[in-house]
Short mmCIF file of C-alpha atoms in Angstrom, two decimals:
data_model
loop_
_atom_site.label_atom_id
_atom_site.label_comp_id
_atom_site.label_asym_id
_atom_site.label_seq_id
_atom_site.Cartn_x
_atom_site.Cartn_y
_atom_site.Cartn_z
CA MET A 55 210.57 76.69 74.72
CA GLY A 56 208.74 79.76 73.40
CA SER A 57 208.65 83.11 74.97
CA ALA A 58 205.92 83.50 77.88
CA GLU A 59 202.56 85.01 76.60
CA ARG A 60 202.70 88.74 77.42
CA ALA A 61 200.05 89.54 79.86
CA PRO A 62 197.54 92.09 78.88
CA LYS A 63 198.25 95.61 80.00
CA ARG A 64 196.32 96.91 82.68
CA PRO A 65 194.61 100.27 82.34
CA LYS A 66 195.97 103.30 84.23
CA GLY A 67 194.37 105.36 86.47
CA SER A 68 195.08 108.49 88.73
CA ILE A 69 194.02 109.55 92.21
CA GLU A 70 193.12 113.59 92.20
CA THR A 71 192.54 115.60 95.51
CA LEU A 72 189.79 117.65 95.07
CA PRO A 73 189.62 121.10 96.92
CA SER A 74 187.16 119.83 99.40
CA GLY A 75 190.12 117.49 100.26
CA ALA A 76 188.16 114.52 98.91
CA LEU A 77 189.97 111.97 96.67
CA ARG A 78 188.61 111.20 93.23
CA VAL A 79 189.78 108.31 91.42
CA SER A 80 189.58 107.97 87.64
CA VAL A 81 190.37 105.00 85.31
CA TYR A 82 190.25 105.10 81.54
CA ALA A 83 187.70 102.83 80.13
CA GLY A 84 187.90 103.28 76.30
CA ILE A 85 185.95 105.14 74.06
CA ASP A 86 182.06 105.79 74.68
CA PRO A 87 180.31 104.00 71.49
CA VAL A 88 177.62 106.20 71.53
CA THR A 89 179.44 109.84 72.13
CA LYS A 90 182.89 108.53 70.55
CA ARG A 91 184.48 110.43 73.27
CA ARG A 92 187.20 109.04 75.91
CA HIS A 93 185.09 107.55 78.95
CA TYR A 94 186.44 107.54 82.25
CA LEU A 95 185.42 105.26 85.26
CA LYS A 96 185.24 107.74 88.47
CA GLU A 97 184.54 107.24 92.09
CA THR A 98 185.11 109.92 95.02
CA ILE A 99 186.42 108.94 98.35
CA PRO A 100 185.29 111.39 101.05
CA ALA A 101 188.05 113.30 102.84
CA ALA A 102 186.95 112.31 106.61
CA THR A 103 187.34 108.50 105.55
CA PRO A 104 190.23 106.94 107.67
CA ARG A 105 192.92 106.00 105.58
CA ALA A 106 191.44 107.55 102.36
CA SER A 107 194.58 106.96 100.25
CA ARG A 108 194.78 103.29 100.79
CA GLU A 109 190.77 103.39 100.06
CA ALA A 110 191.33 105.14 96.91
CA GLU A 111 193.93 102.82 95.95
CA LYS A 112 191.29 100.02 96.49
CA VAL A 113 189.03 101.60 94.43
CA MET A 114 191.33 101.99 91.49
CA ARG A 115 192.26 98.51 91.29
CA ARG A 116 188.54 97.55 91.62
CA LEU A 117 187.86 100.01 88.80
CA GLN A 118 190.44 98.66 87.01
CA THR A 119 189.29 94.98 87.31
CA GLN A 120 186.11 96.18 85.69
CA VAL A 121 187.79 97.70 82.72
CA ASP A 122 189.59 94.54 82.17
CA GLU A 123 186.44 92.45 82.52
CA ARG A 124 185.03 94.58 79.76
CA ARG A 125 187.85 93.82 77.62
CA HIS A 126 187.67 90.09 78.01
CA PRO A 127 184.07 89.36 78.01
CA ARG A 128 182.91 85.64 77.71
CA THR A 129 181.45 86.04 74.11
CA ASN A 130 182.39 88.23 71.07
CA ALA A 131 178.71 88.56 70.37
CA SER A 132 177.56 92.35 69.56
CA LEU A 133 174.26 93.53 70.96
CA SER A 134 172.41 93.38 67.73
CA GLN A 135 173.30 89.32 67.43
CA LEU A 136 172.01 88.96 70.90
CA ILE A 137 168.85 90.67 70.31
CA GLU A 138 168.26 88.77 67.17
CA ARG A 139 168.45 85.74 68.84
CA HIS A 140 166.35 86.82 71.47
CA LEU A 141 163.76 87.89 69.29
CA GLU A 142 163.81 84.51 67.12
CA LEU A 143 163.06 82.44 70.26
CA ALA A 144 160.79 84.86 72.34
CA GLU A 145 157.32 83.83 72.69
CA LEU A 146 155.97 87.13 71.56
CA ASP A 147 152.78 88.14 69.66
CA GLU A 148 153.63 88.81 65.83
CA THR A 149 152.64 92.36 66.18
CA THR A 150 154.93 92.97 68.95
CA VAL A 151 157.79 91.26 67.15
CA ARG A 152 157.17 93.66 64.04
CA THR A 153 157.38 96.51 66.25
CA TYR A 154 160.43 95.55 68.23
CA ARG A 155 162.33 94.81 64.90
CA GLY A 156 161.27 98.30 63.95
CA TYR A 157 162.92 99.70 67.20
CA VAL A 158 166.08 97.61 66.77
CA ARG A 159 166.47 98.83 63.22
CA ASN A 160 165.78 102.36 63.89
CA HIS A 161 167.29 103.21 67.33
CA ILE A 162 169.52 100.39 68.55
CA GLU A 163 171.53 99.11 65.83
CA PRO A 164 172.76 102.64 64.56
CA LEU A 165 174.06 103.58 67.94
CA ILE A 166 175.11 100.68 70.28
CA GLY A 167 174.46 97.47 68.14
CA HIS A 168 177.96 96.95 67.35
CA VAL A 169 178.85 97.02 71.34
CA LYS A 170 179.92 93.77 72.47
CA VAL A 171 177.41 92.09 74.94
CA GLY A 172 180.18 92.05 77.68
CA ALA A 173 181.00 95.60 77.18
CA VAL A 174 177.61 96.95 78.07
CA ASP A 175 176.96 98.38 81.37
CA ALA A 176 175.42 101.46 83.33
CA ASP A 177 177.50 104.22 81.43
CA ILE A 178 176.94 103.08 78.23
CA LEU A 179 173.04 102.84 78.93
CA ASP A 180 172.69 106.12 80.51
CA SER A 181 174.53 107.78 77.33
CA TYR A 182 172.68 105.70 74.97
CA TYR A 183 169.30 106.85 76.59
CA ALA A 184 170.43 110.46 76.87
CA GLU A 185 170.94 110.41 72.74
CA LEU A 186 167.77 108.97 72.49
CA ARG A 187 165.93 111.84 74.38
CA ARG A 188 168.32 114.41 72.50
CA CYS A 189 167.41 113.50 68.86
CA ARG A 190 165.02 110.58 67.51
CA GLY A 191 166.94 111.03 63.97
CA HIS A 192 170.42 110.43 65.81
CA CYS A 193 171.89 113.17 63.68
CA ASP A 194 175.38 114.02 63.98
CA ARG A 195 174.73 117.91 64.98
CA ARG A 196 175.28 119.13 61.79
CA PRO A 197 172.60 121.02 60.17
CA PHE A 198 170.81 119.28 56.84
CA THR A 199 167.74 119.46 55.32
CA GLU A 200 165.09 116.89 55.99
CA HIS A 201 163.54 115.77 52.51
CA ARG A 202 160.37 114.45 52.02
CA THR A 203 161.33 111.49 49.87
CA LYS A 204 164.67 109.72 49.08
CA SER A 205 163.84 109.77 45.40
CA SER A 206 164.42 112.59 42.99
CA HIS A 207 161.99 115.63 43.54
CA GLU A 208 161.68 119.35 43.70
CA CYS A 209 161.70 120.49 47.12
CA ASP A 210 158.74 122.30 48.65
CA HIS A 211 157.40 123.16 52.00
CA ARG A 212 157.52 119.69 53.04
CA CYS A 213 161.59 119.65 52.87
CA ARG A 214 162.55 121.81 55.84
CA PRO A 215 165.81 121.97 58.03
CA HIS A 216 166.18 119.36 60.64
CA ALA A 217 165.04 120.12 63.87
CA CYS A 218 166.08 117.71 66.80
CA ARG A 219 163.05 116.30 68.59
CA PRO A 220 163.37 113.78 71.41
CA LEU A 221 162.01 109.84 71.32
CA GLY A 222 158.85 109.56 73.20
CA ALA A 223 159.62 108.36 76.69
CA SER A 224 156.98 105.40 75.96
CA THR A 225 159.20 104.19 72.92
CA ILE A 226 162.46 104.91 75.20
CA ARG A 227 160.84 102.52 77.77
CA GLN A 228 159.68 99.92 75.17
CA ILE A 229 163.56 99.89 73.97
CA HIS A 230 164.75 99.44 77.69
CA PHE A 231 162.13 96.27 77.65
CA ILE A 232 163.53 94.93 74.68
CA LEU A 233 167.24 95.27 76.06
CA SER A 234 166.18 93.71 79.29
CA GLY A 235 164.89 90.79 77.86
CA ALA A 236 167.54 90.14 75.55
CA PHE A 237 169.93 90.41 78.51
CA ARG A 238 168.09 88.01 80.94
CA GLN A 239 168.32 85.68 78.12
CA ALA A 240 171.98 86.27 78.02
CA VAL A 241 172.53 85.32 81.77
CA ARG A 242 170.74 82.35 81.11
CA TRP A 243 172.63 81.46 78.16
CA LYS A 244 175.88 82.20 80.23
CA TRP A 245 176.97 84.88 77.64
CA VAL A 246 177.51 87.38 80.56
CA SER A 247 177.40 86.48 84.23
CA VAL A 248 175.72 90.17 85.07
CA ASN A 249 172.64 91.64 83.71
CA PRO A 250 173.39 95.42 83.18
CA MET A 251 170.05 96.48 82.72
CA PRO A 252 168.68 97.09 86.30
CA THR A 253 171.62 99.53 86.27
CA GLY A 254 170.14 101.70 83.60
CA LYS A 255 167.70 104.52 84.23
CA PRO A 256 165.04 104.88 81.43
CA PRO A 257 162.70 107.80 81.73
CA ALA A 258 159.73 107.26 83.91
CA ALA A 259 156.52 106.06 82.43
CA PRO A 260 154.20 108.96 80.90
CA LYS A 261 151.19 109.62 82.71
CA PRO A 262 148.01 108.30 80.90
CA ASN A 263 145.85 111.39 79.67
CA PRO A 264 142.88 110.12 77.63
CA SER A 265 141.17 112.94 75.91
CA PRO A 266 137.56 111.43 74.82
CA PRO A 267 135.20 113.71 72.55
CA THR A 268 132.87 115.62 74.64
CA ALA A 269 128.85 114.69 74.47
CA GLY A 270 128.51 117.28 71.91
CA GLU A 271 131.52 116.46 69.59
CA ALA A 272 130.25 113.08 69.57
CA ALA A 273 126.85 113.96 68.45
CA ARG A 274 128.22 115.75 65.72
CA ILE A 275 130.73 113.13 64.85
CA LEU A 276 127.82 110.52 64.60
CA SER A 277 125.81 112.90 62.78
CA GLU A 278 128.57 113.38 60.04
CA ALA A 279 129.50 109.63 59.94
CA PHE A 280 125.76 108.60 59.38
CA LYS A 281 125.94 110.25 55.86
CA ASP A 282 127.09 106.74 54.96
CA PRO A 283 124.92 104.35 57.05
CA ALA A 284 127.65 101.62 57.24
CA TRP A 285 130.50 103.95 58.14
CA GLY A 286 127.97 105.32 60.81
CA THR A 287 127.06 101.76 62.36
CA PHE A 288 130.98 101.28 62.70
CA VAL A 289 131.52 104.60 64.63
CA TRP A 290 128.50 104.02 66.72
CA LEU A 291 129.75 100.49 67.56
CA ALA A 292 133.29 101.79 68.38
CA MET A 293 131.42 104.25 70.95
CA VAL A 294 129.10 101.85 72.54
CA THR A 295 131.66 98.68 73.06
CA GLY A 296 134.83 100.64 73.39
CA ALA A 297 136.36 97.96 71.12
CA ARG A 298 139.82 98.41 69.52
CA ARG A 299 139.74 99.37 65.85
CA GLY A 300 141.10 96.03 64.72
CA GLU A 301 138.48 93.98 66.78
CA LEU A 302 136.06 95.79 64.94
CA CYS A 303 137.67 95.12 61.68
CA ALA A 304 137.84 91.52 62.40
CA LEU A 305 134.19 91.22 63.86
CA ARG A 306 132.11 88.60 62.10
CA TRP A 307 128.46 87.99 61.65
CA SER A 308 129.20 84.52 63.39
CA LYS A 309 129.91 86.24 66.39
CA VAL A 310 126.91 88.54 66.24
CA ASP A 311 123.80 87.20 68.11
CA LEU A 312 120.91 89.90 67.42
CA ASP A 313 118.32 87.77 68.98
CA ARG A 314 120.26 87.55 72.59
CA GLY A 315 122.00 91.04 71.81
CA THR A 316 125.43 90.02 72.26
CA ILE A 317 128.75 90.13 69.95
CA VAL A 318 131.85 88.07 70.98
CA ILE A 319 135.07 89.58 70.51
CA ASP A 320 138.08 87.12 70.01
CA THR A 321 139.72 88.25 67.14
CA SER A 322 141.83 91.34 65.67
CA VAL A 323 143.06 92.73 62.51
CA ALA A 324 146.73 93.21 62.87
CA GLN A 325 148.90 95.70 60.55
CA ASN A 326 152.36 96.74 60.12
CA SER A 327 152.77 98.87 57.19
CA ARG A 328 151.38 96.78 54.19
CA ALA A 329 151.48 93.73 55.96
CA LYS A 330 148.00 92.85 57.50
CA TRP A 331 146.95 89.44 59.07
CA LEU A 332 144.06 88.09 61.55
CA LYS A 333 145.20 87.39 64.98
CA ASP A 334 144.28 86.87 68.65
CA THR A 335 143.13 90.24 70.63
CA LYS A 336 145.80 92.21 72.22
CA THR A 337 145.45 90.58 75.86
CA HIS A 338 144.37 87.36 74.47
CA GLN A 339 140.85 87.62 75.94
CA HIS A 340 137.70 86.44 74.52
CA ARG A 341 134.92 88.65 75.72
CA ARG A 342 131.02 88.66 75.30
CA LEU A 343 129.38 92.01 75.25
CA THR A 344 125.86 92.82 75.73
CA LEU A 345 124.47 95.55 73.20
CA ASP A 346 121.56 98.08 73.80
CA SER A 347 118.21 97.90 71.94
CA GLU A 348 119.48 100.92 69.69
CA THR A 349 122.42 99.05 68.83
CA ILE A 350 120.95 95.99 67.75
CA ALA A 351 118.44 98.02 65.49
CA LEU A 352 121.33 99.39 63.70
CA LEU A 353 123.24 96.03 63.31
CA ARG A 354 119.68 94.57 61.84
CA GLU A 355 119.53 97.64 59.52
CA HIS A 356 123.12 97.38 58.60
CA ARG A 357 122.91 93.48 57.91
CA ALA A 358 119.69 93.85 55.83
CA SER A 359 121.58 96.68 53.72
CA CYS A 360 124.59 94.31 53.22
CA ASP A 361 122.02 91.40 52.28
CA GLU A 362 120.49 93.54 49.81
CA THR A 363 123.79 94.92 48.13
CA ALA A 364 124.84 91.46 47.90
CA ALA A 365 121.81 90.12 46.16
CA LYS A 366 122.02 92.96 43.78
CA LEU A 367 125.47 91.84 42.69
CA GLU A 368 124.11 88.36 42.58
CA THR A 369 126.01 86.89 45.71
CA LYS A 370 125.25 86.40 49.37
CA ILE A 371 126.57 86.93 52.71
CA ALA A 372 128.01 84.10 54.47
CA ASP A 373 127.66 83.09 57.94
CA ASN A 374 131.45 83.84 58.62
CA ALA A 375 131.58 87.06 56.63
CA PHE A 376 132.78 90.16 58.09
CA VAL A 377 130.37 92.73 59.65
CA PHE A 378 132.01 95.78 58.03
CA SER A 379 133.65 95.24 54.42
CA LEU A 380 134.00 96.98 51.25
CA SER A 381 133.84 93.72 49.28
CA PRO A 382 129.98 92.79 48.02
CA ASP A 383 129.92 89.43 49.99
CA ASN A 384 131.73 91.08 52.80
CA ALA A 385 134.45 88.41 52.59
CA VAL A 386 137.41 91.06 53.23
CA TYR A 387 137.74 92.74 56.39
CA LEU A 388 138.46 96.51 56.43
CA VAL A 389 142.16 97.83 56.93
CA PRO A 390 142.66 99.32 60.27
CA ASP A 391 144.96 102.27 59.25
CA SER A 392 142.44 103.10 56.48
CA VAL A 393 139.51 103.17 58.92
CA SER A 394 141.54 105.38 61.30
CA GLN A 395 142.72 107.86 58.41
CA ARG A 396 138.91 108.04 57.29
CA TYR A 397 137.86 108.80 61.05
CA SER A 398 140.58 111.53 61.25
CA LYS A 399 139.44 113.57 58.19
CA LEU A 400 135.82 113.14 59.31
CA ALA A 401 136.91 114.89 62.67
CA ALA A 402 138.98 117.68 60.63
CA ARG A 403 136.08 118.45 58.52
CA LEU A 404 134.09 119.15 61.87
CA GLY A 405 137.36 121.11 63.62
CA ILE A 406 137.24 118.58 66.15
CA ASP A 407 140.83 117.48 67.57
CA THR A 408 140.59 113.74 67.96
CA HIS A 409 141.30 110.20 66.57
CA LEU A 410 139.80 106.84 66.45
CA HIS A 411 140.98 105.27 69.90
CA ASN A 412 139.47 108.26 71.62
CA LEU A 413 136.23 106.77 70.85
CA ARG A 414 137.41 103.89 73.43
CA HIS A 415 138.01 106.55 75.82
CA TYR A 416 134.67 107.73 75.40
CA SER A 417 133.02 104.61 75.94
CA ALA A 418 135.17 104.10 79.32
CA THR A 419 134.49 107.16 80.71
CA GLU A 420 130.88 107.46 80.04
CA LEU A 421 130.58 104.04 81.84
CA ILE A 422 132.26 105.18 85.01
CA ALA A 423 130.35 108.49 84.74
CA ALA A 424 127.08 106.19 84.79
CA GLY A 425 128.46 104.41 87.95
CA VAL A 426 129.59 100.96 86.57
CA ASP A 427 132.13 99.55 88.67
CA ILE A 428 135.72 99.42 87.24
CA ARG A 429 135.96 95.51 87.12
CA THR A 430 133.25 95.61 84.59
CA VAL A 431 134.66 98.46 82.51
CA ALA A 432 137.83 96.62 82.27
CA GLY A 433 136.07 93.51 81.18
CA ARG A 434 134.02 95.41 78.55
CA LEU A 435 137.37 97.07 77.34
CA GLY A 436 139.26 93.91 77.35
CA HIS A 437 141.80 95.41 79.90
CA GLY A 438 144.25 92.96 81.80
CA GLY A 439 144.97 93.04 85.51
CA GLY A 440 141.29 92.80 86.63
CA GLY A 441 140.75 96.38 86.55
CA THR A 442 144.05 97.71 87.44
CA THR A 443 145.07 99.19 83.99
CA THR A 444 141.66 100.93 83.69
CA LEU A 445 142.07 102.45 86.94
CA ARG A 446 145.39 103.75 86.17
CA VAL A 447 144.39 105.15 82.74
CA TYR A 448 141.29 106.86 83.85
CA THR A 449 142.03 107.61 87.34
CA ALA A 450 140.84 111.68 86.75
CA PHE A 451 137.46 110.13 85.80
CA VAL A 452 137.10 107.84 88.48
CA SER A 453 137.79 110.94 90.73
CA GLU A 454 135.14 112.84 88.96
CA ALA A 455 132.58 109.88 89.43
CA ASP A 456 133.58 110.01 92.95
CA GLN A 457 132.67 113.66 93.15
CA ARG A 458 129.30 113.27 91.57
CA ALA A 459 128.59 110.42 94.16
CA ALA A 460 129.79 112.95 96.94
CA ALA A 461 127.18 115.67 95.47
CA ALA A 462 124.41 112.78 95.11
CA LEU A 463 124.82 111.61 98.89
CA TYR A 464 124.72 115.37 100.03
CA ASP A 465 121.35 115.60 98.28
CA ARG A 466 120.18 112.92 100.59
CA LEU A 467 121.59 114.12 103.76
CA PRO A 468 119.60 116.35 106.45
CA ARG A 469 120.29 120.08 106.31
CA ARG A 470 122.77 121.20 108.48
CA PRO A 471 121.80 123.54 111.40
CA GLU A 472 121.42 127.18 110.56
CA GLN A 473 124.97 129.09 111.00
CA LEU A 474 124.44 131.82 113.47
CA SER A 475 126.51 135.34 113.74
CA GLU A 476 128.20 135.62 117.15
CA ARG A 477 125.49 138.49 118.10
CA GLU A 478 122.71 136.05 117.34
CA ARG A 479 124.12 133.42 119.16
CA ILE A 480 124.83 135.42 122.18
CA MET A 481 121.21 136.82 122.10
CA ARG A 482 120.26 133.27 121.81
CA THR A 483 122.20 131.24 123.98
CA PRO A 484 124.83 133.43 126.26
CA ARG A 485 127.61 131.36 127.43
CA ALA A 486 129.08 133.85 130.15
CA PRO A 487 127.38 136.41 132.41
CA TYR A 488 129.14 139.31 130.42
CA GLU A 489 127.30 137.90 127.56
CA ALA A 490 123.99 137.34 129.25
CA ILE A 491 124.05 141.35 130.52
CA ALA A 492 124.93 142.44 126.96
CA GLY A 493 121.92 140.75 125.51
CA LYS A 494 119.81 142.07 128.16
CA LEU A 495 120.99 145.80 127.22
CA CYS A 496 120.95 145.07 123.70
CA ALA A 497 117.23 143.79 124.08
CA ALA A 498 116.41 146.99 125.93
CA ILE A 499 118.05 149.22 123.46
CA GLU A 500 116.38 147.62 120.47
CA SER A 501 112.75 147.76 122.05
CA GLY A 502 113.14 151.33 123.12
CA LEU A 503 113.41 151.08 126.87
CA LEU A 504 116.81 152.68 126.61
CA SER A 505 116.54 155.50 123.97
CA GLU A 506 118.91 156.85 121.61
CA GLY A 507 121.12 159.66 122.92
CA THR A 508 120.84 158.61 126.60
CA SER A 509 123.65 157.07 128.55
CA VAL A 510 123.39 154.00 130.25
CA PRO A 511 123.46 153.78 133.96
CA PRO A 512 126.82 154.00 135.81
CA THR A 513 128.89 150.75 136.03
CA GLN A 514 128.68 150.62 139.67
CA GLN A 515 124.88 150.54 139.65
CA LEU A 516 124.64 148.15 136.78
CA ALA A 517 126.99 145.53 138.74
CA LYS A 518 124.77 145.98 141.84
CA GLN A 519 121.66 145.64 139.86
CA HIS A 520 122.73 142.41 137.98
CA GLY A 521 124.87 141.02 140.94
CA VAL A 522 128.42 140.57 139.21
CA SER A 523 131.46 142.42 139.18
CA GLU A 524 132.14 145.83 137.77
CA GLY A 525 134.52 144.03 135.38
CA THR A 526 131.87 141.80 133.83
CA ILE A 527 129.88 144.84 133.38
CA ARG A 528 132.71 146.57 131.50
CA ARG A 529 133.14 143.71 129.27
CA ALA A 530 129.37 143.65 128.35
CA LEU A 531 129.57 147.41 127.67
CA GLU A 532 132.69 146.62 125.18
CA LEU A 533 130.76 144.08 123.53
CA LEU A 534 127.92 146.47 122.96
CA ARG A 535 130.52 148.96 121.70
CA SER A 536 131.61 146.37 118.84
CA TRP A 537 127.79 145.80 117.72
CA GLY A 538 127.64 149.47 117.28
CA LEU A 539 124.90 150.36 119.99
CA LEU A 540 127.36 152.31 122.23
CA ASP A 541 130.08 155.03 121.61
CA GLY A 542 133.05 156.01 123.70
CA SER A 543 131.16 158.06 126.22
CA ARG A 544 128.21 155.29 126.91
CA ARG A 545 126.04 156.92 124.88
CA ILE A 546 123.17 154.94 123.17
CA LEU A 547 123.43 155.41 119.26
CA THR A 548 121.06 154.95 116.40
CA VAL A 549 119.62 151.31 116.13
CA HIS A 550 119.52 150.11 112.37
#
């Protein structure tokens, strides 16, 4: 009979008494795959806890069990293998899959792609997110030169010392969503029993900050763009419809009804590096937009120009040809990245810091400023959620529109009553006997019945005359002094 199989050695732990009297339990959990440093699971037992020593022993056994479970996961698959299988089976838009694969290739595989699925926990995730926030290039903290190209070249100002820059919060959140989706599948497939992602803490979502061009900037942009009428029409349509660049690149004449003044947006041109293809819209919505008379006239002129160019080259524009194209028969759509680059160069020539997507913001904010309701704005932009996205992105502009609404309401309200000074109020509607007496004396002084430099009658005489107490008279005279009509010796001063 063979020798008994040796049981795996349990990880060691320690219990340390802190200066506060609390007990800190530490259990060695291996090497952190991101920082490459020794990693410990730690937990503190308050000193006031009864039987703290026994509690600490229980905690240490629990942490040791957690480490054991990590060392014996249900699968040997790595995180990279899990994500690859998840992306193969996930029902995602092709553009989204390409974007996710880029994040996996650049930011997941180099750092934690080799980690076993069963070993991923909150500690690894926190360390991983911290590294993403440190440097998007994932350098090893040693200085080096970032060259403009990997091929042989002579260095110039574009080759500079590496400076660590954090990965954007929105990108880190996208990576978190990739990992979350993969681990949800891992639980379904029974690769792991617990999804560790809810314990991770990605950065908060950045607050939307749309920066549409001002009315003056928009006018300058259009003036420059219309030096090429076709390009000017593209920029104009982007302003008035708020359509995405890919949607305008994919717009066909068959989707334009100039008689009814409508266009239908149901397709988009997607681009990932050199790869380009036609696809559904971002939110998979088909939307019909009504056009104004000026836009209809522009599109008629643009169609006439396209027909004229095609006729000169002995071809014609087909019904399903693209509205915007560089080919004579409009059979080839514009490339979204090229459109963005052309717009950015146009803005740079004008000294305006903006980009093409801001025209979408321009359309939205102008509609909101005009009093159009959020659901209608959301429908024109193709936002999902029935206006939730629109409201979240354009909250500041909705607030401005609300302020304008308040101003408009104010203009229709009756004017508020005139605000009187305290002296004027007492002269018109005294509320107490001493105020009434002060008002009568003030009127006598201002009319000249009581002349400047003379003294007012004695307190006792005034009290008898007005049928009040002497205290009431003293309060009335004090009020006259505060108005600058009497001095300290009760003489009447100059009336201004």
